């Protein structure tokens, strides 16, 4: 669901040119995006047109060492971005020991467990300083209170990975954290890290699509567009 709605947002946003590749699709599946591709870029020259790479629940084996090196260089040398979205099958566990592990803001075994219960999200003071996650319609607030509260129901992220402080690399910064759930202890949900001239972010849930039940496309659209442009 996160893939589906994020892809739709990228396609309809006129200020973004996107290429989308669903690796689990059948061979005759029509790949999407307003700049569709029939295969993944294979080398640095083919990755050159892109400013940002988003990886969902993709196993590390889907990319060759050459592709990983091209992504790493586009981030470190060209100032591009790499956005990782958590997944229950492969992300981030399968990237341990891969050519892109050092571009993850996480460290350790990368075997992240699921939160025992649903959680909600709220921005940190670091997000405020960066001007990120300002998605409220109210000029006097940056984050809608109902998104941080489990009472609304639709704000609850039913699946999210538990990230401990020891899981973060020393230069990683927490942009958003849990506001409720899992005993009320705030834990990272969105983590950012500078990598050379660029940066990487890790989102520990793939359920922001649930916010659509609250205000339609407005909240997830504002959330994602701010992240992508940043």
mmCIF file of N, CA and C in Angstrom, residues 155-226:
data_model
loop_
_atom_site.group_PDB
_atom_site.id
_atom_site.type_symbol
_atom_site.label_atom_id
_atom_site.label_comp_id
_atom_site.label_asym_id
_atom_site.label_seq_id
_atom_site.Cartn_x
_atom_site.Cartn_y
_atom_site.Cartn_z
ATOM 1 N N UNK A 155 -4.658 7.267 12.741
ATOM 2 C CA UNK A 155 -3.284 7.759 12.907
ATOM 3 C C UNK A 155 -2.319 6.662 13.320
ATOM 4 N N UNK A 156 -2.843 5.509 13.703
ATOM 5 C CA UNK A 156 -2.003 4.434 14.229
ATOM 6 C C UNK A 156 -1.278 3.696 13.119
ATOM 7 N N UNK A 157 0.019 3.565 13.291
ATOM 8 C CA UNK A 157 0.853 2.789 12.375
ATOM 9 C C UNK A 157 0.908 1.371 12.937
ATOM 10 N N UNK A 158 0.167 0.476 12.313
ATOM 11 C CA UNK A 158 0.022 -0.875 12.872
ATOM 12 C C UNK A 158 1.314 -1.679 12.760
ATOM 13 N N UNK A 159 2.150 -1.340 11.806
ATOM 14 C CA UNK A 159 3.434 -2.039 11.655
ATOM 15 C C UNK A 159 4.551 -1.013 11.610
ATOM 16 N N UNK A 160 5.494 -1.169 12.522
ATOM 17 C CA UNK A 160 6.674 -0.294 12.551
ATOM 18 C C UNK A 160 7.804 -1.050 13.226
ATOM 19 N N UNK A 161 9.027 -0.750 12.843
ATOM 20 C CA UNK A 161 10.192 -1.415 13.411
ATOM 21 C C UNK A 161 10.701 -0.651 14.634
ATOM 22 N N UNK A 162 11.131 -1.414 15.606
ATOM 23 C CA UNK A 162 11.677 -0.823 16.834
ATOM 24 C C UNK A 162 13.167 -0.527 16.629
ATOM 25 N N UNK A 163 13.521 0.739 16.754
ATOM 26 C CA UNK A 163 14.917 1.160 16.629
ATOM 27 C C UNK A 163 15.408 1.635 17.983
ATOM 28 N N UNK A 164 16.446 1.006 18.489
ATOM 29 C CA UNK A 164 17.057 1.416 19.746
ATOM 30 C C UNK A 164 18.124 2.475 19.482
ATOM 31 N N UNK A 165 18.491 3.214 20.503
ATOM 32 C CA UNK A 165 19.558 4.197 20.353
ATOM 33 C C UNK A 165 20.852 3.564 19.891
ATOM 34 N N UNK A 166 21.105 2.331 20.338
ATOM 35 C CA UNK A 166 22.335 1.629 19.955
ATOM 36 C C UNK A 166 22.318 1.198 18.488
ATOM 37 N N UNK A 167 21.137 1.254 17.843
ATOM 38 C CA UNK A 167 21.021 0.884 16.432
ATOM 39 C C UNK A 167 21.434 2.026 15.507
ATOM 40 N N UNK A 168 21.606 3.235 16.059
ATOM 41 C CA UNK A 168 21.888 4.405 15.232
ATOM 42 C C UNK A 168 23.386 4.653 15.125
ATOM 43 N N UNK A 169 23.812 5.048 13.936
ATOM 44 C CA UNK A 169 25.204 5.452 13.771
ATOM 45 C C UNK A 169 25.440 6.781 14.487
ATOM 46 N N UNK A 170 26.675 7.061 14.879
ATOM 47 C CA UNK A 170 26.953 8.264 15.684
ATOM 48 C C UNK A 170 26.486 9.570 15.052
ATOM 49 N N UNK A 171 26.499 9.660 13.728
ATOM 50 C CA UNK A 171 26.121 10.908 13.066
ATOM 51 C C UNK A 171 24.643 10.962 12.676
ATOM 52 N N UNK A 172 23.892 9.921 13.016
ATOM 53 C CA UNK A 172 22.468 9.878 12.654
ATOM 54 C C UNK A 172 21.669 10.828 13.547
ATOM 55 N N UNK A 173 20.614 11.398 12.967
ATOM 56 C CA UNK A 173 19.738 12.301 13.696
ATOM 57 C C UNK A 173 18.294 11.820 13.569
ATOM 58 N N UNK A 174 17.555 11.888 14.673
ATOM 59 C CA UNK A 174 16.163 11.445 14.689
ATOM 60 C C UNK A 174 15.271 12.607 14.255
ATOM 61 N N UNK A 175 14.526 12.396 13.174
ATOM 62 C CA UNK A 175 13.648 13.422 12.624
ATOM 63 C C UNK A 175 12.217 13.255 13.144
ATOM 64 N N UNK A 176 11.803 12.007 13.344
ATOM 65 C CA UNK A 176 10.479 11.720 13.897
ATOM 66 C C UNK A 176 10.592 10.523 14.827
ATOM 67 N N UNK A 177 9.700 10.477 15.812
ATOM 68 C CA UNK A 177 9.742 9.418 16.817
ATOM 69 C C UNK A 177 8.328 8.951 17.140
ATOM 70 N N UNK A 178 8.238 7.857 17.885
ATOM 71 C CA UNK A 178 6.922 7.378 18.300
ATOM 72 C C UNK A 178 6.361 8.320 19.354
ATOM 73 N N UNK A 179 5.052 8.569 19.269
ATOM 74 C CA UNK A 179 4.386 9.434 20.242
ATOM 75 C C UNK A 179 3.500 8.643 21.184
ATOM 76 N N UNK A 180 3.090 7.454 20.754
ATOM 77 C CA UNK A 180 2.286 6.580 21.604
ATOM 78 C C UNK A 180 2.537 5.143 21.190
ATOM 79 N N UNK A 181 2.214 4.233 22.079
ATOM 80 C CA UNK A 181 2.443 2.823 21.800
ATOM 81 C C UNK A 181 3.739 2.334 22.404
ATOM 82 N N UNK A 182 3.857 1.019 22.541
ATOM 83 C CA UNK A 182 5.067 0.382 23.056
ATOM 84 C C UNK A 182 5.485 0.942 24.410
ATOM 85 N N UNK A 183 4.497 1.101 25.285
ATOM 86 C CA UNK A 183 4.789 1.548 26.641
ATOM 87 C C UNK A 183 5.002 3.042 26.779
ATOM 88 N N UNK A 184 4.800 3.797 25.728
ATOM 89 C CA UNK A 184 4.928 5.247 25.816
ATOM 90 C C UNK A 184 6.344 5.764 25.740
ATOM 91 N N UNK A 185 7.315 4.884 25.486
ATOM 92 C CA UNK A 185 8.709 5.311 25.369
ATOM 93 C C UNK A 185 8.968 5.785 23.940
ATOM 94 N N UNK A 186 9.433 7.015 23.782
ATOM 95 C CA UNK A 186 9.689 7.562 22.453
ATOM 96 C C UNK A 186 10.880 6.853 21.814
ATOM 97 N N UNK A 187 10.670 6.348 20.602
ATOM 98 C CA UNK A 187 11.716 5.650 19.874
ATOM 99 C C UNK A 187 11.752 6.166 18.435
ATOM 100 N N UNK A 188 12.919 6.131 17.784
ATOM 101 C CA UNK A 188 13.045 6.682 16.427
ATOM 102 C C UNK A 188 12.135 6.003 15.407
ATOM 103 N N UNK A 189 11.565 6.825 14.519
ATOM 104 C CA UNK A 189 10.789 6.315 13.396
ATOM 105 C C UNK A 189 11.348 6.789 12.061
ATOM 106 N N UNK A 190 11.922 7.995 12.051
ATOM 107 C CA UNK A 190 12.534 8.546 10.851
ATOM 108 C C UNK A 190 13.903 9.081 11.223
ATOM 109 N N UNK A 191 14.937 8.526 10.588
ATOM 110 C CA UNK A 191 16.315 8.853 10.941
ATOM 111 C C UNK A 191 17.042 9.367 9.709
ATOM 112 N N UNK A 192 17.849 10.403 9.883
ATOM 113 C CA UNK A 192 18.594 11.003 8.781
ATOM 114 C C UNK A 192 20.083 10.978 9.079
ATOM 115 N N UNK A 193 20.897 10.916 8.029
ATOM 116 C CA UNK A 193 22.351 10.910 8.198
ATOM 117 C C UNK A 193 23.006 11.530 6.974
ATOM 118 N N UNK A 194 23.919 12.464 7.188
ATOM 119 C CA UNK A 194 24.720 12.985 6.085
ATOM 120 C C UNK A 194 25.686 11.902 5.622
ATOM 121 N N UNK A 195 25.855 11.838 4.300
ATOM 122 C CA UNK A 195 26.812 10.882 3.741
ATOM 123 C C UNK A 195 27.544 11.595 2.619
ATOM 124 N N UNK A 196 28.736 12.045 2.894
ATOM 125 C CA UNK A 196 29.471 12.836 1.927
ATOM 126 C C UNK A 196 28.707 14.113 1.626
ATOM 127 N N UNK A 197 28.491 14.383 0.336
ATOM 128 C CA UNK A 197 27.767 15.582 -0.063
ATOM 129 C C UNK A 197 26.259 15.410 0.013
ATOM 130 N N UNK A 198 25.787 14.191 0.176
ATOM 131 C CA UNK A 198 24.354 13.931 0.193
ATOM 132 C C UNK A 198 23.866 13.439 1.535
ATOM 133 N N UNK A 199 22.723 12.794 1.537
ATOM 134 C CA UNK A 199 22.194 12.279 2.791
ATOM 135 C C UNK A 199 21.307 11.068 2.561
ATOM 136 N N UNK A 200 21.150 10.303 3.639
ATOM 137 C CA UNK A 200 20.297 9.124 3.627
ATOM 138 C C UNK A 200 19.275 9.244 4.737
ATOM 139 N N UNK A 201 18.073 8.701 4.493
ATOM 140 C CA UNK A 201 17.028 8.659 5.521
ATOM 141 C C UNK A 201 16.468 7.245 5.600
ATOM 142 N N UNK A 202 16.104 6.848 6.804
ATOM 143 C CA UNK A 202 15.464 5.550 7.005
ATOM 144 C C UNK A 202 14.129 5.767 7.700
ATOM 145 N N UNK A 203 13.047 5.301 7.071
ATOM 146 C CA UNK A 203 11.704 5.382 7.643
ATOM 147 C C UNK A 203 11.326 3.995 8.141
ATOM 148 N N UNK A 204 11.082 3.869 9.438
ATOM 149 C CA UNK A 204 10.898 2.561 10.063
ATOM 150 C C UNK A 204 9.464 2.048 10.013
ATOM 151 N N UNK A 205 8.670 2.546 9.101
ATOM 152 C CA UNK A 205 7.309 2.050 8.888
ATOM 153 C C UNK A 205 6.965 2.189 7.413
ATOM 154 N N UNK A 206 6.037 1.367 6.949
ATOM 155 C CA UNK A 206 5.541 1.517 5.578
ATOM 156 C C UNK A 206 4.025 1.696 5.608
ATOM 157 N N UNK A 207 3.560 2.450 6.629
ATOM 158 C CA UNK A 207 2.120 2.565 6.819
ATOM 159 C C UNK A 207 1.614 4.002 6.912
ATOM 160 N N UNK A 208 2.342 4.960 6.385
ATOM 161 C CA UNK A 208 1.817 6.323 6.409
ATOM 162 C C UNK A 208 0.582 6.463 5.517
ATOM 163 N N UNK A 209 0.337 5.498 4.650
ATOM 164 C CA UNK A 209 -0.874 5.499 3.824
ATOM 165 C C UNK A 209 -2.135 5.483 4.679
ATOM 166 N N UNK A 210 -2.037 4.996 5.905
ATOM 167 C CA UNK A 210 -3.210 4.950 6.789
ATOM 168 C C UNK A 210 -3.746 6.349 7.096
ATOM 169 N N UNK A 211 -2.891 7.351 7.021
ATOM 170 C CA UNK A 211 -3.336 8.725 7.306
ATOM 171 C C UNK A 211 -4.368 9.200 6.304
ATOM 172 N N UNK A 212 -4.498 8.532 5.166
ATOM 173 C CA UNK A 212 -5.498 8.897 4.169
ATOM 174 C C UNK A 212 -6.905 8.783 4.728
ATOM 175 N N UNK A 213 -7.096 7.912 5.725
ATOM 176 C CA UNK A 213 -8.432 7.744 6.301
ATOM 177 C C UNK A 213 -8.844 8.950 7.131
ATOM 178 N N UNK A 214 -7.877 9.811 7.475
ATOM 179 C CA UNK A 214 -8.199 10.988 8.273
ATOM 180 C C UNK A 214 -8.583 12.185 7.428
ATOM 181 N N UNK A 215 -7.741 12.516 6.450
ATOM 182 C CA UNK A 215 -7.987 13.706 5.635
ATOM 183 C C UNK A 215 -7.672 13.462 4.166
ATOM 184 N N UNK A 216 -7.960 12.308 3.690
ATOM 185 C CA UNK A 216 -7.689 12.009 2.296
ATOM 186 C C UNK A 216 -6.196 12.023 2.010
ATOM 187 N N UNK A 217 -5.831 12.597 0.880
ATOM 188 C CA UNK A 217 -4.428 12.593 0.459
ATOM 189 C C UNK A 217 -3.587 13.668 1.150
ATOM 190 N N UNK A 218 -4.215 14.605 1.833
ATOM 191 C CA UNK A 218 -3.512 15.796 2.301
ATOM 192 C C UNK A 218 -2.314 15.497 3.186
ATOM 193 N N UNK A 219 -2.509 14.734 4.252
ATOM 194 C CA UNK A 219 -1.425 14.512 5.214
ATOM 195 C C UNK A 219 -0.282 13.678 4.632
ATOM 196 N N UNK A 220 -0.553 12.502 4.041
ATOM 197 C CA UNK A 220 0.579 11.755 3.465
ATOM 198 C C UNK A 220 1.261 12.507 2.335
ATOM 199 N N UNK A 221 0.492 13.284 1.556
ATOM 200 C CA UNK A 221 1.094 14.036 0.462
ATOM 201 C C UNK A 221 2.062 15.087 0.996
ATOM 202 N N UNK A 222 1.650 15.842 1.995
ATOM 203 C CA UNK A 222 2.533 16.862 2.565
ATOM 204 C C UNK A 222 3.750 16.217 3.219
ATOM 205 N N UNK A 223 3.554 15.116 3.901
ATOM 206 C CA UNK A 223 4.653 14.399 4.550
ATOM 207 C C UNK A 223 5.700 13.976 3.525
ATOM 208 N N UNK A 224 5.256 13.302 2.468
ATOM 209 C CA UNK A 224 6.192 12.751 1.490
ATOM 210 C C UNK A 224 6.843 13.828 0.642
ATOM 211 N N UNK A 225 6.100 14.818 0.219
ATOM 212 C CA UNK A 225 6.692 15.848 -0.630
ATOM 213 C C UNK A 225 7.782 16.625 0.109
ATOM 214 N N UNK A 226 7.568 16.873 1.398
ATOM 215 C CA UNK A 226 8.612 17.554 2.168
ATOM 216 C C UNK A 226 9.860 16.706 2.283
#
